[in-house]
Amino acid sequence: MGRTPCCDKMGLKKGPWTSEEDEVLVSYIKKNGGHGSWRSLPKLAGLLRCGKSCRLRWTNYLRPDIKRGPFKPDEEKLVIQLHAILGNRWAAIASQLPGRTDNEIKNLWNTHLKKRLISKGIDPQTHEPISSSHYYPISKSNSSIATRHMAQWESARLEAEARLSKDSPLFNNNNTPLASNKSDSDYFLKIWNSDVGESFRVVRKSDEDDDDKTRCISSMSQEGSSCNNNKCGSVSATPASNVKEDFEWRNYKLFNHVGCDDSSSSNDLEDSSDTALQLLLDFPSNNDMSFLE
DNA sequence: AAACGGTTCAACCGCACTTTG
DNA sequence: ACAAAGTGCGGTTGAACCGTT
């Protein structure tokens, strides 16, 4: 694929934007009801900038829905939680914080949150206590980060499903209305059903091998797990009545790498089950940031 | 007041992915 | 199916800012 010429190769301006340039860009986009093609925008708007620079300026600074100002404690908390699940996927994290850009969140993480976690003895990459995250050699630890994030993501979602099912009319004998206060689990369910969760759902579905499932359920039974034979039903849309069983199955699968041919890596997830998962699920349910302060 | 070092954050860079013809 | 164009994304940079000496 041919690379498009960079700004400096075309004699275009670089560096900080002036207020005049901002004005030109904003008025052009307003006038045309959108940016159209970023590549042709600078020429049409009369800007000596490359399209890429215009796009960045617009999406990170000039967009009308940008929320300026310092991050609130609950926003910081959400960034930390999402980072534990998604890793350095700033755009995905930003999509869950209306008005915040990926660049802003990335800067927040690198300048504030990362240091705060380190000062509290938490590895900002693994979200585990530094002593435990250094248990394995660096190479192995790094290689399992993505897997850990997936495991944390999956478990958080299952926890959320379990909580939701507990609150659902099916389990609510008193027929009381569903709790109106949104719990943290709502975040995970919301994200899970969004585009962000889509990528994980795809991976997970490919991992759902019925043969493995059947085989391992019997293994679970032999190990004294409380599962039964009904848990082999649909996984993608878990009925409330099967949530607990499915939770057990998925956790078993996750922490024993069911469906993964690389048996040598099975300890990666076992390692994360006690610490990372606990850290993830033990996030305070209110806006209390005291665990970081 | 000046020098210095640390921090912040807007902007750039280059790669990867998606769309289009 | 292929290549080019367009776009998104994450890592990095460097100027501006701020606090300390």
GROMACS .gro file of C-alpha atoms (C1' of nucleotides) in nm:
model
  335
    1MET     CA    1   0.000   0.000   0.000
    2GLY     CA    2   0.142   0.333  -0.098
    3ARG     CA    3   0.208   0.573   0.181
    4THR     CA    4   0.067   0.919   0.144
    5PRO     CA    5   0.320   1.202   0.157
    6CYS     CA    6   0.379   1.349   0.499
    7CYS     CA    7   0.306   1.716   0.579
    8ASP     CA    8   0.668   1.825   0.577
    9LYS     CA    9   0.717   1.674   0.234
   10MET     CA   10   0.442   1.893   0.096
   11GLY     CA   11   0.550   2.219   0.257
   12LEU     CA   12   0.255   2.224   0.492
   13LYS     CA   13   0.250   2.385   0.833
   14LYS     CA   14   0.317   2.181   1.145
   15GLY     CA   15   0.307   2.250   1.516
   16PRO     CA   16   0.054   2.424   1.737
   17TRP     CA   17  -0.263   2.553   1.581
   18THR     CA   18  -0.345   2.922   1.589
   19SER     CA   19  -0.689   3.050   1.682
   20GLU     CA   20  -0.729   3.170   1.324
   21GLU     CA   21  -0.669   2.821   1.191
   22ASP     CA   22  -0.912   2.682   1.446
   23GLU     CA   23  -1.172   2.929   1.332
   24VAL     CA   24  -1.123   2.839   0.967
   25LEU     CA   25  -1.152   2.469   1.039
   26VAL     CA   26  -1.459   2.500   1.259
   27SER     CA   27  -1.640   2.732   1.022
   28TYR     CA   28  -1.566   2.508   0.726
   29ILE     CA   29  -1.703   2.199   0.901
   30LYS     CA   30  -2.009   2.387   1.024
   31LYS     CA   31  -2.071   2.536   0.683
   32ASN     CA   32  -2.046   2.203   0.507
   33GLY     CA   33  -2.234   2.005   0.767
   34GLY     CA   34  -1.935   1.781   0.829
   35HIS     CA   35  -1.570   1.738   0.747
   36GLY     CA   36  -1.617   1.527   0.434
   37SER     CA   37  -1.286   1.396   0.309
   38TRP     CA   38  -1.011   1.492   0.550
   39ARG     CA   39  -0.756   1.481   0.273
   40SER     CA   40  -0.931   1.739   0.061
   41LEU     CA   41  -1.051   1.949   0.354
   42PRO     CA   42  -0.738   2.167   0.402
   43LYS     CA   43  -0.733   2.268   0.039
   44LEU     CA   44  -1.104   2.343   0.031
   45ALA     CA   45  -1.094   2.529   0.361
   46GLY     CA   46  -0.780   2.718   0.274
   47LEU     CA   47  -0.562   2.570   0.545
   48LEU     CA   48  -0.192   2.498   0.506
   49ARG     CA   49  -0.227   2.177   0.704
   50CYS     CA   50  -0.246   1.815   0.610
   51GLY     CA   51  -0.579   1.638   0.645
   52LYS     CA   52  -0.447   1.424   0.921
   53SER     CA   53  -0.355   1.727   1.128
   54CYS     CA   54  -0.700   1.875   1.068
   55ARG     CA   55  -0.870   1.556   1.174
   56LEU     CA   56  -0.665   1.535   1.492
   57ARG     CA   57  -0.729   1.897   1.578
   58TRP     CA   58  -1.101   1.851   1.526
   59THR     CA   59  -1.145   1.521   1.706
   60ASN     CA   60  -0.919   1.607   2.000
   61TYR     CA   61  -0.991   1.972   2.054
   62LEU     CA   62  -1.245   2.154   1.838
   63ARG     CA   63  -1.533   1.908   1.835
   64PRO     CA   64  -1.832   2.074   2.005
   65ASP     CA   65  -1.905   1.774   2.226
   66ILE     CA   66  -1.559   1.771   2.380
   67LYS     CA   67  -1.572   1.796   2.757
   68ARG     CA   68  -1.290   2.020   2.868
   69GLY     CA   69  -1.149   2.047   3.216
   70PRO     CA   70  -1.000   1.809   3.468
   71PHE     CA   71  -1.122   1.455   3.506
   72LYS     CA   72  -1.364   1.388   3.788
   73PRO     CA   73  -1.287   1.113   4.038
   74ASP     CA   74  -1.556   0.887   3.895
   75GLU     CA   75  -1.414   0.934   3.547
   76GLU     CA   76  -1.067   0.844   3.671
   77LYS     CA   77  -1.209   0.542   3.844
   78LEU     CA   78  -1.380   0.430   3.527
   79VAL     CA   79  -1.062   0.475   3.326
   80ILE     CA   80  -0.874   0.254   3.571
   81GLN     CA   81  -1.145  -0.011   3.562
   82LEU     CA   82  -1.163  -0.007   3.185
   83HIS     CA   83  -0.788  -0.016   3.152
   84ALA     CA   84  -0.781  -0.326   3.370
   85ILE     CA   85  -1.017  -0.486   3.121
   86LEU     CA   86  -0.914  -0.340   2.788
   87GLY     CA   87  -0.549  -0.253   2.835
   88ASN     CA   88  -0.405   0.033   2.630
   89ARG     CA   89  -0.704   0.051   2.399
   90TRP     CA   90  -0.755   0.419   2.449
   91ALA     CA   91  -1.018   0.463   2.184
   92ALA     CA   92  -1.228   0.186   2.335
   93ILE     CA   93  -1.190   0.338   2.679
   94ALA     CA   94  -1.273   0.683   2.546
   95SER     CA   95  -1.592   0.552   2.389
   96GLN     CA   96  -1.722   0.485   2.740
   97LEU     CA   97  -1.647   0.837   2.861
   98PRO     CA   98  -1.863   1.082   2.668
   99GLY     CA   99  -1.682   1.401   2.576
  100ARG     CA  100  -1.337   1.261   2.647
  101THR     CA  101  -1.089   1.180   2.373
  102ASP     CA  102  -0.853   0.888   2.348
  103ASN     CA  103  -0.561   1.130   2.353
  104GLU     CA  104  -0.685   1.292   2.670
  105ILE     CA  105  -0.732   0.958   2.842
  106LYS     CA  106  -0.394   0.837   2.726
  107ASN     CA  107  -0.233   1.149   2.871
  108LEU     CA  108  -0.429   1.111   3.194
  109TRP     CA  109  -0.312   0.755   3.225
  110ASN     CA  110   0.052   0.827   3.149
  111THR     CA  111   0.082   1.135   3.365
  112HIS     CA  112  -0.142   1.061   3.662
  113LEU     CA  113  -0.307   0.724   3.694
  114LYS     CA  114  -0.005   0.510   3.610
  115LYS     CA  115   0.205   0.682   3.872
  116ARG     CA  116  -0.075   0.662   4.125
  117LEU     CA  117  -0.109   0.287   4.076
  118ILE     CA  118   0.267   0.237   4.098
  119SER     CA  119   0.283   0.438   4.416
  120LYS     CA  120   0.021   0.205   4.560
  121GLY     CA  121   0.223  -0.100   4.462
  122ILE     CA  122   0.001  -0.196   4.170
  123ASP     CA  123   0.147  -0.284   3.834
  124PRO     CA  124  -0.026  -0.048   3.587
  125GLN     CA  125  -0.005  -0.302   3.307
  126THR     CA  126  -0.135  -0.609   3.482
  127HIS     CA  127  -0.329  -0.431   3.759
  128GLU     CA  128  -0.182  -0.679   3.998
  129PRO     CA  129   0.029  -0.610   4.303
  130ILE     CA  130   0.382  -0.547   4.181
  131SER     CA  131   0.530  -0.829   4.390
  132SER     CA  132   0.296  -1.087   4.239
  133SER     CA  133   0.315  -0.952   3.885
  134HIS     CA  134   0.691  -0.997   3.900
  135TYR     CA  135   0.651  -1.357   3.999
  136TYR     CA  136   0.702  -1.469   3.644
  137PRO     CA  137   0.989  -1.366   3.420
  138ILE     CA  138   0.909  -1.051   3.225
  139SER     CA  139   0.870  -1.221   2.890
  140LYS     CA  140   0.612  -1.464   3.017
  141SER     CA  141   0.433  -1.197   3.214
  142ASN     CA  142   0.408  -0.973   2.910
  143SER     CA  143   0.288  -1.249   2.686
  144SER     CA  144  -0.002  -1.321   2.913
  145ILE     CA  145  -0.118  -0.965   2.964
  146ALA     CA  146  -0.364  -0.980   2.678
  147THR     CA  147  -0.494  -1.312   2.802
  148ARG     CA  148  -0.527  -1.173   3.151
  149HIS     CA  149  -0.723  -0.880   3.022
  150MET     CA  150  -0.953  -1.119   2.840
  151ALA     CA  151  -0.999  -1.329   3.150
  152GLN     CA  152  -1.068  -1.023   3.360
  153TRP     CA  153  -1.306  -0.893   3.099
  154GLU     CA  154  -1.494  -1.218   3.080
  155SER     CA  155  -1.516  -1.263   3.452
  156ALA     CA  156  -1.631  -0.908   3.507
  157ARG     CA  157  -1.903  -0.957   3.252
  158LEU     CA  158  -2.013  -1.283   3.407
  159GLU     CA  159  -2.017  -1.124   3.747
  160ALA     CA  160  -2.234  -0.850   3.603
  161GLU     CA  161  -2.467  -1.102   3.447
  162ALA     CA  162  -2.489  -1.288   3.772
  163ARG     CA  163  -2.571  -0.971   3.960
  164LEU     CA  164  -2.826  -0.872   3.704
  165SER     CA  165  -2.993  -1.210   3.713
  166LYS     CA  166  -3.003  -1.187   4.088
  167ASP     CA  167  -3.189  -0.860   4.051
  168SER     CA  168  -3.413  -0.982   3.773
  169PRO     CA  169  -3.782  -1.063   3.827
  170LEU     CA  170  -3.702  -1.430   3.775
  171PHE     CA  171  -3.504  -1.428   4.097
  172ASN     CA  172  -3.691  -1.155   4.274
  173ASN     CA  173  -3.945  -1.331   4.490
  174ASN     CA  174  -4.068  -1.009   4.641
  175ASN     CA  175  -4.153  -0.871   4.302
  176THR     CA  176  -3.985  -0.549   4.400
  177PRO     CA  177  -3.875  -0.318   4.123
  178LEU     CA  178  -3.527  -0.359   3.992
  179ALA     CA  179  -3.269  -0.160   4.175
  180SER     CA  180  -3.266   0.186   4.031
  181ASN     CA  181  -2.913   0.262   4.140
  182LYS     CA  182  -2.679   0.161   3.864
  183SER     CA  183  -2.410  -0.074   3.984
  184ASP     CA  184  -2.067  -0.118   3.833
  185SER     CA  185  -2.196  -0.430   3.667
  186ASP     CA  186  -2.401  -0.209   3.441
  187TYR     CA  187  -2.084  -0.067   3.298
  188PHE     CA  188  -1.965  -0.408   3.194
  189LEU     CA  189  -2.292  -0.519   3.047
  190LYS     CA  190  -2.322  -0.191   2.860
  191ILE     CA  191  -1.973  -0.224   2.723
  192TRP     CA  192  -2.019  -0.590   2.649
  193ASN     CA  193  -2.314  -0.512   2.427
  194SER     CA  194  -2.132  -0.226   2.256
  195ASP     CA  195  -1.883  -0.231   1.971
  196VAL     CA  196  -1.607  -0.254   2.226
  197GLY     CA  197  -1.734  -0.586   2.348
  198GLU     CA  198  -1.789  -0.712   1.999
  199SER     CA  199  -1.426  -0.799   1.945
  200PHE     CA  200  -1.425  -1.001   2.263
  201ARG     CA  201  -1.750  -1.170   2.176
  202VAL     CA  202  -1.606  -1.281   1.844
  203VAL     CA  203  -1.299  -1.427   2.008
  204ARG     CA  204  -1.507  -1.593   2.273
  205LYS     CA  205  -1.744  -1.753   2.026
  206SER     CA  206  -1.455  -1.901   1.836
  207ASP     CA  207  -1.339  -2.042   2.163
  208GLU     CA  208  -1.672  -2.202   2.240
  209ASP     CA  209  -1.607  -2.553   2.133
  210ASP     CA  210  -1.892  -2.779   2.225
  211ASP     CA  211  -1.678  -3.087   2.235
  212ASP     CA  212  -1.440  -2.927   2.476
  213LYS     CA  213  -1.727  -2.807   2.681
  214THR     CA  214  -1.885  -3.147   2.706
  215ARG     CA  215  -1.553  -3.307   2.785
  216CYS     CA  216  -1.464  -3.059   3.053
  217ILE     CA  217  -1.800  -3.051   3.219
  218SER     CA  218  -1.752  -3.414   3.303
  219SER     CA  219  -1.409  -3.323   3.428
  220MET     CA  220  -1.560  -3.052   3.646
  221SER     CA  221  -1.802  -3.304   3.790
  222GLN     CA  222  -1.518  -3.536   3.874
  223GLU     CA  223  -1.346  -3.253   4.052
  224GLY     CA  224  -1.651  -3.196   4.266
  225SER     CA  225  -1.776  -2.881   4.094
  226SER     CA  226  -2.143  -2.810   4.136
  227CYS     CA  227  -2.222  -2.804   3.766
  228ASN     CA  228  -2.481  -3.021   3.594
  229ASN     CA  229  -2.545  -3.134   3.242
  230ASN     CA  230  -2.771  -2.845   3.144
  231LYS     CA  231  -2.488  -2.601   3.101
  232CYS     CA  232  -2.419  -2.693   2.744
  233GLY     CA  233  -2.689  -2.464   2.612
  234SER     CA  234  -2.652  -2.142   2.422
  235VAL     CA  235  -2.371  -1.929   2.549
  236SER     CA  236  -2.409  -1.611   2.354
  237ALA     CA  237  -2.744  -1.522   2.507
  238THR     CA  238  -2.739  -1.662   2.855
  239PRO     CA  239  -3.085  -1.709   3.008
  240ALA     CA  240  -3.107  -1.577   3.359
  241SER     CA  241  -3.172  -1.924   3.495
  242ASN     CA  242  -2.846  -2.052   3.354
  243VAL     CA  243  -2.629  -1.762   3.456
  244LYS     CA  244  -2.483  -1.922   3.763
  245GLU     CA  245  -2.408  -2.246   3.585
  246ASP     CA  246  -2.267  -2.067   3.289
  247PHE     CA  247  -2.058  -1.853   3.520
  248GLU     CA  248  -1.906  -2.163   3.670
  249TRP     CA  249  -1.844  -2.319   3.333
  250ARG     CA  250  -1.682  -2.013   3.187
  251ASN     CA  251  -1.465  -1.954   3.489
  252TYR     CA  252  -1.358  -2.313   3.478
  253LYS     CA  253  -1.283  -2.280   3.109
  254LEU     CA  254  -1.101  -1.952   3.149
  255PHE     CA  255  -0.886  -2.050   3.439
  256ASN     CA  256  -0.799  -2.387   3.295
  257HIS     CA  257  -0.756  -2.275   2.936
  258VAL     CA  258  -1.014  -2.513   2.798
  259GLY     CA  259  -0.992  -2.516   2.423
  260CYS     CA  260  -0.635  -2.397   2.423
  261ASP     CA  261  -0.390  -2.642   2.281
  262ASP     CA  262  -0.098  -2.479   2.452
  263SER     CA  263  -0.112  -2.659   2.780
  264SER     CA  264   0.210  -2.494   2.892
  265SER     CA  265   0.034  -2.164   2.932
  266SER     CA  266  -0.241  -2.288   3.156
  267ASN     CA  267  -0.081  -2.143   3.467
  268ASP     CA  268  -0.106  -1.790   3.335
  269LEU     CA  269  -0.470  -1.767   3.416
  270GLU     CA  270  -0.453  -1.958   3.737
  271ASP     CA  271  -0.206  -1.699   3.848
  272SER     CA  272  -0.442  -1.418   3.768
  273SER     CA  273  -0.747  -1.575   3.926
  274ASP     CA  274  -0.663  -1.483   4.282
  275THR     CA  275  -0.512  -1.140   4.245
  276ALA     CA  276  -0.615  -0.969   3.925
  277LEU     CA  277  -0.969  -1.093   3.933
  278GLN     CA  278  -1.008  -1.002   4.296
  279LEU     CA  279  -0.872  -0.656   4.230
  280LEU     CA  280  -1.106  -0.614   3.939
  281LEU     CA  281  -1.419  -0.733   4.111
  282ASP     CA  282  -1.341  -0.560   4.437
  283PHE     CA  283  -1.360  -0.215   4.290
  284PRO     CA  284  -1.567   0.003   4.519
  285SER     CA  285  -1.921   0.035   4.390
  286ASN     CA  286  -1.954   0.403   4.468
  287ASN     CA  287  -1.734   0.691   4.367
  288ASP     CA  288  -1.496   0.631   4.648
  289MET     CA  289  -1.140   0.662   4.523
  290SER     CA  290  -0.988   0.597   4.861
  291PHE     CA  291  -0.833   0.274   4.742
  292LEU     CA  292  -0.599   0.485   4.534
  293GLU     CA  293  -0.543   0.770   4.771
  294DA     C1'  294   1.536   3.735   3.878
  295DA     C1'  295   1.748   3.356   3.659
  296DA     C1'  296   1.851   2.882   3.601
  297DC     C1'  297   1.714   2.435   3.626
  298DG     C1'  298   1.446   2.015   3.629
  299DG     C1'  299   1.006   1.791   3.626
  300DT     C1'  300   0.536   1.769   3.443
  301DT     C1'  301   0.170   1.828   3.123
  302DC     C1'  302  -0.063   1.785   2.701
  303DA     C1'  303  -0.129   1.914   2.211
  304DA     C1'  304   0.046   1.747   1.813
  305DC     C1'  305   0.312   1.442   1.523
  306DC     C1'  306   0.454   0.987   1.341
  307DG     C1'  307   0.403   0.558   1.148
  308DC     C1'  308   0.165   0.134   1.134
  309DA     C1'  309  -0.263  -0.122   1.065
  310DC     C1'  310  -0.707  -0.159   0.917
  311DT     C1'  311  -1.105  -0.036   0.617
  312DT     C1'  312  -1.305   0.143   0.214
  313DT     C1'  313  -1.323   0.228  -0.264
  314DG     C1'  314  -1.259   0.179  -0.754
  315DA     C1'  315  -0.839  -1.005  -0.625
  316DC     C1'  316  -0.574  -0.620  -0.604
  317DA     C1'  317  -0.385  -0.161  -0.516
  318DA     C1'  318  -0.452   0.298  -0.371
  319DA     C1'  319  -0.680   0.613  -0.080
  320DG     C1'  320  -0.875   0.716   0.350
  321DT     C1'  321  -0.904   0.670   0.832
  322DG     C1'  322  -0.817   0.514   1.313
  323DC     C1'  323  -0.516   0.412   1.661
  324DG     C1'  324  -0.135   0.394   2.001
  325DG     C1'  325   0.332   0.546   2.096
  326DT     C1'  326   0.629   0.929   2.113
  327DT     C1'  327   0.786   1.402   2.106
  328DG     C1'  328   0.871   1.867   2.235
  329DA     C1'  329   0.714   2.328   2.364
  330DA     C1'  330   0.492   2.548   2.734
  331DC     C1'  331   0.420   2.562   3.197
  332DC     C1'  332   0.522   2.524   3.689
  333DG     C1'  333   0.770   2.468   4.113
  334DT     C1'  334   1.209   2.474   4.338
  335DT     C1'  335   1.662   2.638   4.434
   0.00000   0.00000   0.00000
